[in-house]
mmCIF file of C-alpha atoms in Angstrom:
data_model
loop_
_atom_site.group_PDB
_atom_site.id
_atom_site.type_symbol
_atom_site.label_atom_id
_atom_site.label_comp_id
_atom_site.label_asym_id
_atom_site.label_seq_id
_atom_site.Cartn_x
_atom_site.Cartn_y
_atom_site.Cartn_z
ATOM 1 C CA UNK A 1117 0.015 -0.053 0.002
ATOM 2 C CA UNK A 1118 1.867 3.013 -1.257
ATOM 3 C CA UNK A 1119 1.739 6.133 0.778
ATOM 4 C CA UNK A 1120 0.158 4.643 3.936
ATOM 5 C CA UNK A 1121 1.480 6.284 7.115
ATOM 6 C CA UNK A 1122 0.501 6.333 10.753
ATOM 7 C CA UNK A 1123 -1.595 9.432 11.331
ATOM 8 C CA UNK A 1124 -2.776 9.094 14.957
ATOM 9 C CA UNK A 1125 -3.573 6.907 17.928
ATOM 10 C CA UNK A 1126 -7.107 7.186 19.233
ATOM 11 C CA UNK A 1127 -7.718 7.011 22.987
ATOM 12 C CA UNK A 1128 -11.242 6.655 24.336
ATOM 13 C CA UNK A 1129 -11.922 8.822 27.383
ATOM 14 C CA UNK A 1130 -15.006 9.932 29.289
ATOM 15 C CA UNK A 1131 -13.977 13.677 29.240
ATOM 16 C CA UNK A 1132 -11.376 15.166 26.874
ATOM 17 C CA UNK A 1133 -10.191 18.278 28.924
ATOM 18 C CA UNK A 1134 -8.673 16.491 31.882
ATOM 19 C CA UNK A 1135 -6.779 14.098 29.680
ATOM 20 C CA UNK A 1136 -5.330 16.795 27.389
ATOM 21 C CA UNK A 1137 -4.157 18.694 30.422
ATOM 22 C CA UNK A 1138 -2.256 15.668 31.637
ATOM 23 C CA UNK A 1139 -0.603 15.033 28.277
ATOM 24 C CA UNK A 1140 0.365 18.721 27.848
ATOM 25 C CA UNK A 1141 1.793 18.906 31.419
ATOM 26 C CA UNK A 1142 3.332 15.485 31.679
ATOM 27 C CA UNK A 1143 4.671 14.925 28.100
ATOM 28 C CA UNK A 1144 4.879 18.330 26.556
ATOM 29 C CA UNK A 1145 2.188 17.799 23.953
ATOM 30 C CA UNK A 1146 0.538 20.783 22.216
ATOM 31 C CA UNK A 1147 -3.076 21.131 21.163
ATOM 32 C CA UNK A 1148 -3.747 21.027 17.451
ATOM 33 C CA UNK A 1149 -7.009 22.866 17.760
ATOM 34 C CA UNK A 1150 -10.291 23.039 19.590
ATOM 35 C CA UNK A 1151 -12.531 20.110 20.558
ATOM 36 C CA UNK A 1152 -14.575 19.165 17.570
ATOM 37 C CA UNK A 1153 -18.072 17.511 17.728
ATOM 38 C CA UNK A 1154 -18.628 14.887 15.028
ATOM 39 C CA UNK A 1155 -22.301 13.918 15.012
ATOM 40 C CA UNK A 1156 -21.696 11.163 12.484
ATOM 41 C CA UNK A 1157 -19.142 9.515 14.766
ATOM 42 C CA UNK A 1158 -21.221 10.471 17.904
ATOM 43 C CA UNK A 1159 -18.066 11.850 19.502
ATOM 44 C CA UNK A 1160 -16.146 14.792 20.595
ATOM 45 C CA UNK A 1161 -12.450 14.743 19.512
ATOM 46 C CA UNK A 1162 -9.321 16.730 20.101
ATOM 47 C CA UNK A 1163 -5.865 16.228 18.617
ATOM 48 C CA UNK A 1164 -2.473 16.754 20.269
ATOM 49 C CA UNK A 1165 1.039 16.226 19.070
ATOM 50 C CA UNK A 1166 4.569 16.480 20.351
ATOM 51 C CA UNK A 1167 6.578 19.447 18.894
ATOM 52 C CA UNK A 1168 8.095 18.364 15.637
ATOM 53 C CA UNK A 1169 6.253 15.079 15.420
ATOM 54 C CA UNK A 1170 3.867 14.193 12.644
ATOM 55 C CA UNK A 1171 1.866 11.536 14.563
ATOM 56 C CA UNK A 1172 -1.025 12.768 16.627
ATOM 57 C CA UNK A 1173 -2.843 11.541 19.685
ATOM 58 C CA UNK A 1174 -6.594 11.878 19.423
ATOM 59 C CA UNK A 1175 -8.740 11.886 22.459
ATOM 60 C CA UNK A 1176 -12.302 10.693 21.686
ATOM 61 C CA UNK A 1177 -15.259 11.033 24.092
ATOM 62 C CA UNK A 1178 -18.858 10.063 23.643
ATOM 63 C CA UNK A 1179 -21.264 12.768 22.840
ATOM 64 C CA UNK A 1180 -24.071 11.114 24.869
ATOM 65 C CA UNK A 1181 -25.484 7.815 26.226
ATOM 66 C CA UNK A 1182 -26.219 6.575 22.738
ATOM 67 C CA UNK A 1183 -22.697 7.246 21.425
ATOM 68 C CA UNK A 1184 -20.765 4.529 19.581
ATOM 69 C CA UNK A 1185 -18.069 5.019 22.251
ATOM 70 C CA UNK A 1186 -20.168 4.406 25.246
ATOM 71 C CA UNK A 1187 -19.392 0.707 25.506
ATOM 72 C CA UNK A 1188 -15.673 1.440 25.181
ATOM 73 C CA UNK A 1189 -15.891 3.877 28.077
ATOM 74 C CA UNK A 1190 -17.851 1.360 30.211
ATOM 75 C CA UNK A 1191 -14.957 -1.084 29.642
ATOM 76 C CA UNK A 1192 -12.517 1.502 30.978
ATOM 77 C CA UNK A 1193 -11.609 3.427 27.813
ATOM 78 C CA UNK A 1194 -7.929 3.526 26.779
ATOM 79 C CA UNK A 1195 -6.539 2.630 23.383
ATOM 80 C CA UNK A 1196 -9.416 2.694 20.890
ATOM 81 C CA UNK A 1197 -7.950 2.709 17.390
ATOM 82 C CA UNK A 1198 -4.975 3.271 15.085
ATOM 83 C CA UNK A 1199 -5.509 5.653 12.160
ATOM 84 C CA UNK A 1200 -3.486 5.594 8.942
ATOM 85 C CA UNK A 1201 -3.494 8.423 6.367
ATOM 86 C CA UNK A 1202 -3.738 7.244 2.722
ATOM 87 C CA UNK A 1203 -3.640 9.103 -0.555
ATOM 88 C CA UNK A 1204 -6.420 6.891 -1.903
ATOM 89 C CA UNK A 1205 -8.922 5.701 0.731
ATOM 90 C CA UNK A 1206 -11.068 3.758 -1.727
ATOM 91 C CA UNK A 1207 -8.044 1.793 -3.073
ATOM 92 C CA UNK A 1208 -6.665 1.181 0.434
ATOM 93 C CA UNK A 1209 -10.117 0.022 1.661
ATOM 94 C CA UNK A 1210 -10.174 -2.525 -1.278
ATOM 95 C CA UNK A 1211 -6.807 -3.750 -0.572
ATOM 96 C CA UNK A 1212 -7.399 -4.320 3.159
ATOM 97 C CA UNK A 1213 -10.635 -5.996 2.483
ATOM 98 C CA UNK A 1214 -8.916 -8.306 -0.071
ATOM 99 C CA UNK A 1215 -6.372 -9.040 2.683
ATOM 100 C CA UNK A 1216 -9.099 -10.191 5.056
ATOM 101 C CA UNK A 1217 -10.075 -7.066 6.974
ATOM 102 C CA UNK A 1218 -13.754 -6.257 7.425
ATOM 103 C CA UNK A 1219 -15.193 -2.822 6.382
ATOM 104 C CA UNK A 1220 -16.958 -1.645 9.452
ATOM 105 C CA UNK A 1221 -17.961 1.811 7.932
ATOM 106 C CA UNK A 1222 -17.407 2.901 4.409
ATOM 107 C CA UNK A 1223 -15.732 6.261 3.594
ATOM 108 C CA UNK A 1224 -17.590 9.169 4.817
ATOM 109 C CA UNK A 1225 -16.782 12.873 5.466
ATOM 110 C CA UNK A 1226 -15.538 13.655 8.905
ATOM 111 C CA UNK A 1227 -15.885 16.938 10.851
ATOM 112 C CA UNK A 1228 -12.458 16.631 12.531
ATOM 113 C CA UNK A 1229 -10.792 16.488 9.097
ATOM 114 C CA UNK A 1230 -12.779 19.305 7.409
ATOM 115 C CA UNK A 1231 -14.810 16.972 5.304
ATOM 116 C CA UNK A 1232 -11.906 14.582 4.251
ATOM 117 C CA UNK A 1233 -13.292 11.088 4.348
ATOM 118 C CA UNK A 1234 -12.577 8.326 6.928
ATOM 119 C CA UNK A 1235 -13.403 4.682 6.880
ATOM 120 C CA UNK A 1236 -13.324 2.088 9.609
ATOM 121 C CA UNK A 1237 -11.828 -1.477 9.362
ATOM 122 C CA UNK A 1238 -11.457 -4.397 11.613
ATOM 123 C CA UNK A 1239 -9.137 -7.411 11.285
ATOM 124 C CA UNK A 1240 -8.881 -10.812 12.938
ATOM 125 C CA UNK A 1241 -6.705 -9.227 15.640
ATOM 126 C CA UNK A 1242 -9.770 -7.124 16.710
ATOM 127 C CA UNK A 1243 -7.797 -3.863 16.437
ATOM 128 C CA UNK A 1244 -9.976 -1.072 15.125
ATOM 129 C CA UNK A 1245 -8.338 0.723 12.183
ATOM 130 C CA UNK A 1246 -9.377 4.108 10.877
ATOM 131 C CA UNK A 1247 -8.269 5.314 7.463
ATOM 132 C CA UNK A 1248 -8.213 9.041 6.681
ATOM 133 C CA UNK A 1249 -7.697 10.768 3.380
ATOM 134 C CA UNK A 1250 -4.279 12.360 3.365
ATOM 135 C CA UNK A 1251 -4.411 16.127 3.786
ATOM 136 C CA UNK A 1252 -2.034 18.824 2.635
ATOM 137 C CA UNK A 1253 1.437 19.012 4.314
ATOM 138 C CA UNK A 1254 1.048 20.344 7.823
ATOM 139 C CA UNK A 1255 -2.722 19.766 7.809
ATOM 140 C CA UNK A 1256 -4.263 17.633 10.556
#
């Protein structure tokens, strides 16, 4: 898969602000913008990164009791998914499916990425994988 790169690690939390404060104070992360509500994903999200790094940490929190993240939080939260940026989300989705991964959610625009599409995949290892269309250099 040409051009695939790790974009972010998603961490499920019950509330974003206390966790971002910890990462900023403890590890020196910087915020990459405000908290974004994504009604399609039923979540609030915020991205952080270390200065000079190109891989982000994404904190994801449920936007209510019916959120897709509610069960993850009930199980204690923590590591939720790995996200890979790809220059061609449709081709990458097809390749991963041909390799045995299940498409959980087909490519759809995402609020956190200014309308760039994301897709969700799951493999036999049960690790949730998000794909995001590659943005311009320096863009989230």
